[in-house]
């Protein structure tokens, strides 16, 4: 780590981060504070996506998990929580794929198999992500580790699609957004 930080401190003029939490972590490891900028970066939202919310069934809540099926993303946390939801009108749609180590993914599949309200929608193309955001009641981001700022968060915020996120420090930075519930 020190070799990389020395390289960055020597070669880069300015560095931005997606969150201030990320900036503080890098600075605590030795990144020069004079090189870091206070502004935050963000992912671009694709211009060819059409903002056209679809008519939703007001009696059903459609939650979406979109991302890798790996431990830091918290997929199994939300899948486990689904067993405690006593309402049959709450659905979790999972648009995901496994990491190289499929142990965690197989645990998710066992959790999903026992719950009729979890739907595995498979991997979706970026071109179709706008369509998903149009029909979602909320996006869930149950991150468990030092998740910095998932791409899907930028897209959901741009779409005014509500987010249900875990209390990971970097995600808490966005608590001022009206569409985020921690």
PDB file of C-alpha atoms in Angstrom:
ATOM      1  CA  UNK A   1       0.000   0.000   0.000  1.00  0.00           C
ATOM      2  CA  UNK A   2       2.797   2.432   0.897  1.00  0.00           C
ATOM      3  CA  UNK A   3       4.396   1.965  -2.541  1.00  0.00           C
ATOM      4  CA  UNK A   4       1.140   2.923  -4.256  1.00  0.00           C
ATOM      5  CA  UNK A   5       0.603   5.915  -1.975  1.00  0.00           C
ATOM      6  CA  UNK A   6       4.187   7.099  -2.573  1.00  0.00           C
ATOM      7  CA  UNK A   7       3.621   6.801  -6.322  1.00  0.00           C
ATOM      8  CA  UNK A   8       0.339   8.739  -6.134  1.00  0.00           C
ATOM      9  CA  UNK A   9       1.844  11.439  -3.894  1.00  0.00           C
ATOM     10  CA  UNK A  10       4.780  11.847  -6.319  1.00  0.00           C
ATOM     11  CA  UNK A  11       2.980  11.706  -9.674  1.00  0.00           C
ATOM     12  CA  UNK A  12      -0.525  13.135  -9.220  1.00  0.00           C
ATOM     13  CA  UNK A  13      -1.361  16.814  -8.872  1.00  0.00           C
ATOM     14  CA  UNK A  14      -4.957  16.526  -7.642  1.00  0.00           C
ATOM     15  CA  UNK A  15      -7.197  13.669  -6.592  1.00  0.00           C
ATOM     16  CA  UNK A  16     -10.972  13.628  -6.104  1.00  0.00           C
ATOM     17  CA  UNK A  17     -13.012  11.000  -4.337  1.00  0.00           C
ATOM     18  CA  UNK A  18     -16.612   9.918  -4.570  1.00  0.00           C
ATOM     19  CA  UNK A  19     -17.161  10.434  -0.855  1.00  0.00           C
ATOM     20  CA  UNK A  20     -15.462  12.317   1.932  1.00  0.00           C
ATOM     21  CA  UNK A  21     -15.273   9.035   3.873  1.00  0.00           C
ATOM     22  CA  UNK A  22     -13.098   7.599   1.113  1.00  0.00           C
ATOM     23  CA  UNK A  23     -10.925  10.723   1.106  1.00  0.00           C
ATOM     24  CA  UNK A  24     -10.386  10.516   4.887  1.00  0.00           C
ATOM     25  CA  UNK A  25      -9.436   6.829   4.670  1.00  0.00           C
ATOM     26  CA  UNK A  26      -6.820   7.488   1.984  1.00  0.00           C
ATOM     27  CA  UNK A  27      -5.441  10.446   3.930  1.00  0.00           C
ATOM     28  CA  UNK A  28      -5.202   8.299   7.079  1.00  0.00           C
ATOM     29  CA  UNK A  29      -3.006   5.878   5.100  1.00  0.00           C
ATOM     30  CA  UNK A  30      -0.676   8.696   4.064  1.00  0.00           C
ATOM     31  CA  UNK A  31      -2.122  10.322   0.943  1.00  0.00           C
ATOM     32  CA  UNK A  32      -1.063  13.975   0.830  1.00  0.00           C
ATOM     33  CA  UNK A  33      -3.901  16.243   2.027  1.00  0.00           C
ATOM     34  CA  UNK A  34      -2.640  18.971  -0.303  1.00  0.00           C
ATOM     35  CA  UNK A  35      -3.439  16.757  -3.285  1.00  0.00           C
ATOM     36  CA  UNK A  36      -7.020  15.912  -2.345  1.00  0.00           C
ATOM     37  CA  UNK A  37      -9.919  18.083  -3.414  1.00  0.00           C
ATOM     38  CA  UNK A  38     -13.048  18.465  -1.319  1.00  0.00           C
ATOM     39  CA  UNK A  39     -15.406  18.042  -4.248  1.00  0.00           C
ATOM     40  CA  UNK A  40     -16.882  14.612  -4.859  1.00  0.00           C
ATOM     41  CA  UNK A  41     -16.986  12.670  -8.086  1.00  0.00           C
ATOM     42  CA  UNK A  42     -20.074  10.966  -9.482  1.00  0.00           C
ATOM     43  CA  UNK A  43     -20.968   8.478 -12.173  1.00  0.00           C
ATOM     44  CA  UNK A  44     -22.593   9.835 -15.333  1.00  0.00           C
ATOM     45  CA  UNK A  45     -26.184   8.881 -16.085  1.00  0.00           C
ATOM     46  CA  UNK A  46     -26.723   7.582 -19.589  1.00  0.00           C
ATOM     47  CA  UNK A  47     -28.481  10.115 -21.777  1.00  0.00           C
ATOM     48  CA  UNK A  48     -30.347   7.526 -23.853  1.00  0.00           C
ATOM     49  CA  UNK A  49     -32.347   6.226 -20.893  1.00  0.00           C
ATOM     50  CA  UNK A  50     -35.925   7.383 -20.968  1.00  0.00           C
ATOM     51  CA  UNK A  51     -37.432   8.740 -17.770  1.00  0.00           C
ATOM     52  CA  UNK A  52     -40.950   7.357 -17.966  1.00  0.00           C
ATOM     53  CA  UNK A  53     -42.187   5.846 -14.700  1.00  0.00           C
ATOM     54  CA  UNK A  54     -44.593   3.012 -15.360  1.00  0.00           C
ATOM     55  CA  UNK A  55     -47.927   2.633 -13.661  1.00  0.00           C
ATOM     56  CA  UNK A  56     -47.336   0.674 -10.495  1.00  0.00           C
ATOM     57  CA  UNK A  57     -49.624  -1.536  -8.494  1.00  0.00           C
ATOM     58  CA  UNK A  58     -50.176   0.560  -5.344  1.00  0.00           C
ATOM     59  CA  UNK A  59     -50.839  -2.598  -3.322  1.00  0.00           C
ATOM     60  CA  UNK A  60     -47.372  -4.095  -3.972  1.00  0.00           C
ATOM     61  CA  UNK A  61     -43.900  -2.825  -3.084  1.00  0.00           C
ATOM     62  CA  UNK A  62     -41.311  -3.631  -5.764  1.00  0.00           C
ATOM     63  CA  UNK A  63     -37.771  -3.463  -4.347  1.00  0.00           C
ATOM     64  CA  UNK A  64     -34.739  -4.037  -6.579  1.00  0.00           C
ATOM     65  CA  UNK A  65     -31.217  -5.137  -5.748  1.00  0.00           C
ATOM     66  CA  UNK A  66     -28.906  -4.373  -8.667  1.00  0.00           C
ATOM     67  CA  UNK A  67     -25.254  -5.300  -8.409  1.00  0.00           C
ATOM     68  CA  UNK A  68     -22.725  -8.053  -7.816  1.00  0.00           C
ATOM     69  CA  UNK A  69     -23.692 -10.993  -5.658  1.00  0.00           C
ATOM     70  CA  UNK A  70     -20.686 -10.646  -3.361  1.00  0.00           C
ATOM     71  CA  UNK A  71     -20.466 -10.329   0.437  1.00  0.00           C
ATOM     72  CA  UNK A  72     -19.690  -6.592   0.566  1.00  0.00           C
ATOM     73  CA  UNK A  73     -22.830  -5.797  -1.415  1.00  0.00           C
ATOM     74  CA  UNK A  74     -25.072  -7.342   1.275  1.00  0.00           C
ATOM     75  CA  UNK A  75     -27.368  -9.318  -1.017  1.00  0.00           C
ATOM     76  CA  UNK A  76     -27.767 -12.115   1.523  1.00  0.00           C
ATOM     77  CA  UNK A  77     -28.648  -9.577   4.226  1.00  0.00           C
ATOM     78  CA  UNK A  78     -31.678  -8.325   2.315  1.00  0.00           C
ATOM     79  CA  UNK A  79     -32.592 -11.852   1.186  1.00  0.00           C
ATOM     80  CA  UNK A  80     -32.492 -13.005   4.829  1.00  0.00           C
ATOM     81  CA  UNK A  81     -34.573 -10.027   5.926  1.00  0.00           C
ATOM     82  CA  UNK A  82     -37.252 -10.968   3.405  1.00  0.00           C
ATOM     83  CA  UNK A  83     -38.160 -14.029   5.489  1.00  0.00           C
ATOM     84  CA  UNK A  84     -39.283 -11.688   8.308  1.00  0.00           C
ATOM     85  CA  UNK A  85     -41.592  -9.609   6.136  1.00  0.00           C
ATOM     86  CA  UNK A  86     -45.071 -10.809   6.942  1.00  0.00           C
ATOM     87  CA  UNK A  87     -46.717  -8.987   4.068  1.00  0.00           C
ATOM     88  CA  UNK A  88     -47.109 -11.008   0.913  1.00  0.00           C
ATOM     89  CA  UNK A  89     -47.134  -7.835  -1.199  1.00  0.00           C
ATOM     90  CA  UNK A  90     -43.428  -6.973  -0.802  1.00  0.00           C
ATOM     91  CA  UNK A  91     -41.244  -8.275  -3.628  1.00  0.00           C
ATOM     92  CA  UNK A  92     -37.476  -8.281  -4.001  1.00  0.00           C
ATOM     93  CA  UNK A  93     -36.191  -8.416  -7.568  1.00  0.00           C
ATOM     94  CA  UNK A  94     -32.542  -9.375  -7.812  1.00  0.00           C
ATOM     95  CA  UNK A  95     -30.556  -8.311 -10.880  1.00  0.00           C
ATOM     96  CA  UNK A  96     -27.194  -9.818 -10.085  1.00  0.00           C
ATOM     97  CA  UNK A  97     -24.471 -12.320 -10.831  1.00  0.00           C
ATOM     98  CA  UNK A  98     -21.973 -14.242  -8.691  1.00  0.00           C
ATOM     99  CA  UNK A  99     -18.346 -13.392  -8.026  1.00  0.00           C
ATOM    100  CA  UNK A 100     -15.632 -15.918  -8.847  1.00  0.00           C
ATOM    101  CA  UNK A 101     -16.111 -17.562  -5.433  1.00  0.00           C
ATOM    102  CA  UNK A 102     -19.684 -18.817  -5.691  1.00  0.00           C
ATOM    103  CA  UNK A 103     -20.030 -19.782  -2.007  1.00  0.00           C
ATOM    104  CA  UNK A 104     -21.855 -16.554  -1.126  1.00  0.00           C
ATOM    105  CA  UNK A 105     -23.980 -16.784  -4.261  1.00  0.00           C
ATOM    106  CA  UNK A 106     -25.064 -20.326  -3.425  1.00  0.00           C
ATOM    107  CA  UNK A 107     -26.162 -19.116   0.017  1.00  0.00           C
ATOM    108  CA  UNK A 108     -28.293 -16.474  -1.705  1.00  0.00           C
ATOM    109  CA  UNK A 109     -29.851 -19.086  -3.995  1.00  0.00           C
ATOM    110  CA  UNK A 110     -30.835 -21.192  -0.955  1.00  0.00           C
ATOM    111  CA  UNK A 111     -32.412 -18.123   0.703  1.00  0.00           C
ATOM    112  CA  UNK A 112     -34.239 -17.169  -2.478  1.00  0.00           C
ATOM    113  CA  UNK A 113     -35.536 -20.686  -3.106  1.00  0.00           C
ATOM    114  CA  UNK A 114     -37.439 -20.646   0.172  1.00  0.00           C
ATOM    115  CA  UNK A 115     -39.109 -17.268  -0.441  1.00  0.00           C
ATOM    116  CA  UNK A 116     -41.865 -16.793  -2.996  1.00  0.00           C
ATOM    117  CA  UNK A 117     -41.378 -13.011  -2.944  1.00  0.00           C
ATOM    118  CA  UNK A 118     -37.768 -13.047  -4.165  1.00  0.00           C
ATOM    119  CA  UNK A 119     -37.397 -12.968  -7.936  1.00  0.00           C
ATOM    120  CA  UNK A 120     -34.107 -13.554  -9.682  1.00  0.00           C
ATOM    121  CA  UNK A 121     -34.196 -11.373 -12.792  1.00  0.00           C
ATOM    122  CA  UNK A 122     -30.629 -12.182 -13.854  1.00  0.00           C
ATOM    123  CA  UNK A 123     -28.117  -9.779 -15.277  1.00  0.00           C
ATOM    124  CA  UNK A 124     -29.517  -6.737 -17.027  1.00  0.00           C
ATOM    125  CA  UNK A 125     -27.842  -4.664 -19.709  1.00  0.00           C
ATOM    126  CA  UNK A 126     -27.067  -1.017 -18.975  1.00  0.00           C
ATOM    127  CA  UNK A 127     -29.339  -0.037 -21.839  1.00  0.00           C
ATOM    128  CA  UNK A 128     -32.281  -1.578 -19.949  1.00  0.00           C
ATOM    129  CA  UNK A 129     -31.433  -0.154 -16.533  1.00  0.00           C
ATOM    130  CA  UNK A 130     -33.542   2.947 -17.118  1.00  0.00           C
ATOM    131  CA  UNK A 131     -36.548   0.672 -17.689  1.00  0.00           C
ATOM    132  CA  UNK A 132     -35.891  -1.038 -14.327  1.00  0.00           C
ATOM    133  CA  UNK A 133     -35.578   2.316 -12.519  1.00  0.00           C
ATOM    134  CA  UNK A 134     -38.888   3.402 -14.048  1.00  0.00           C
ATOM    135  CA  UNK A 135     -40.753   0.471 -12.514  1.00  0.00           C
ATOM    136  CA  UNK A 136     -38.942   0.155  -9.159  1.00  0.00           C
ATOM    137  CA  UNK A 137     -40.563   1.460  -5.998  1.00  0.00           C
ATOM    138  CA  UNK A 138     -37.110   1.509  -4.411  1.00  0.00           C
ATOM    139  CA  UNK A 139     -33.545   0.295  -4.862  1.00  0.00           C
ATOM    140  CA  UNK A 140     -31.969  -1.532  -1.930  1.00  0.00           C
ATOM    141  CA  UNK A 141     -28.255  -1.134  -1.166  1.00  0.00           C
ATOM    142  CA  UNK A 142     -27.603  -3.305   1.895  1.00  0.00           C
ATOM    143  CA  UNK A 143     -23.817  -2.866   1.767  1.00  0.00           C
ATOM    144  CA  UNK A 144     -21.887  -4.448   4.617  1.00  0.00           C
ATOM    145  CA  UNK A 145     -18.297  -3.342   4.161  1.00  0.00           C
ATOM    146  CA  UNK A 146     -16.695  -0.023   3.317  1.00  0.00           C
ATOM    147  CA  UNK A 147     -18.785   0.277   0.204  1.00  0.00           C
ATOM    148  CA  UNK A 148     -17.927   3.637  -1.208  1.00  0.00           C
ATOM    149  CA  UNK A 149     -20.596   4.680  -3.619  1.00  0.00           C
ATOM    150  CA  UNK A 150     -22.307   2.079  -5.818  1.00  0.00           C
ATOM    151  CA  UNK A 151     -22.968   3.093  -9.414  1.00  0.00           C
ATOM    152  CA  UNK A 152     -26.648   2.250  -9.053  1.00  0.00           C
ATOM    153  CA  UNK A 153     -26.917   4.941  -6.393  1.00  0.00           C
ATOM    154  CA  UNK A 154     -26.082   7.679  -8.930  1.00  0.00           C
ATOM    155  CA  UNK A 155     -28.652   6.336 -11.315  1.00  0.00           C
ATOM    156  CA  UNK A 156     -31.390   6.047  -8.690  1.00  0.00           C
ATOM    157  CA  UNK A 157     -30.744   9.569  -7.376  1.00  0.00           C
ATOM    158  CA  UNK A 158     -30.917  10.959 -10.925  1.00  0.00           C
ATOM    159  CA  UNK A 159     -34.225   9.122 -11.381  1.00  0.00           C
ATOM    160  CA  UNK A 160     -35.629  10.221  -8.005  1.00  0.00           C
ATOM    161  CA  UNK A 161     -36.048   6.530  -7.282  1.00  0.00           C
ATOM    162  CA  UNK A 162     -36.061   5.982  -3.512  1.00  0.00           C
ATOM    163  CA  UNK A 163     -33.089   4.160  -1.996  1.00  0.00           C
ATOM    164  CA  UNK A 164     -33.025   1.959   1.069  1.00  0.00           C
ATOM    165  CA  UNK A 165     -29.376   1.820   2.161  1.00  0.00           C
ATOM    166  CA  UNK A 166     -27.381   0.390   5.044  1.00  0.00           C
ATOM    167  CA  UNK A 167     -25.595   2.593   7.556  1.00  0.00           C
ATOM    168  CA  UNK A 168     -22.141   2.230   5.981  1.00  0.00           C
ATOM    169  CA  UNK A 169     -20.304   5.553   6.664  1.00  0.00           C
ATOM    170  CA  UNK A 170     -19.875   6.649   3.042  1.00  0.00           C
ATOM    171  CA  UNK A 171     -23.529   5.951   2.231  1.00  0.00           C
ATOM    172  CA  UNK A 172     -24.630   8.003   5.239  1.00  0.00           C
ATOM    173  CA  UNK A 173     -23.068  11.055   3.579  1.00  0.00           C
ATOM    174  CA  UNK A 174     -26.039  11.128   1.243  1.00  0.00           C
ATOM    175  CA  UNK A 175     -28.647  11.330   4.001  1.00  0.00           C
ATOM    176  CA  UNK A 176     -29.584  14.837   2.845  1.00  0.00           C
ATOM    177  CA  UNK A 177     -31.004  13.378  -0.359  1.00  0.00           C
ATOM    178  CA  UNK A 178     -34.765  13.232   0.030  1.00  0.00           C
ATOM    179  CA  UNK A 179     -34.969   9.860  -1.694  1.00  0.00           C
ATOM    180  CA  UNK A 180     -32.641   7.992   0.675  1.00  0.00           C
ATOM    181  CA  UNK A 181     -33.640   6.026   3.750  1.00  0.00           C
ATOM    182  CA  UNK A 182     -30.802   4.713   5.948  1.00  0.00           C
TER     183      UNK A 182
END
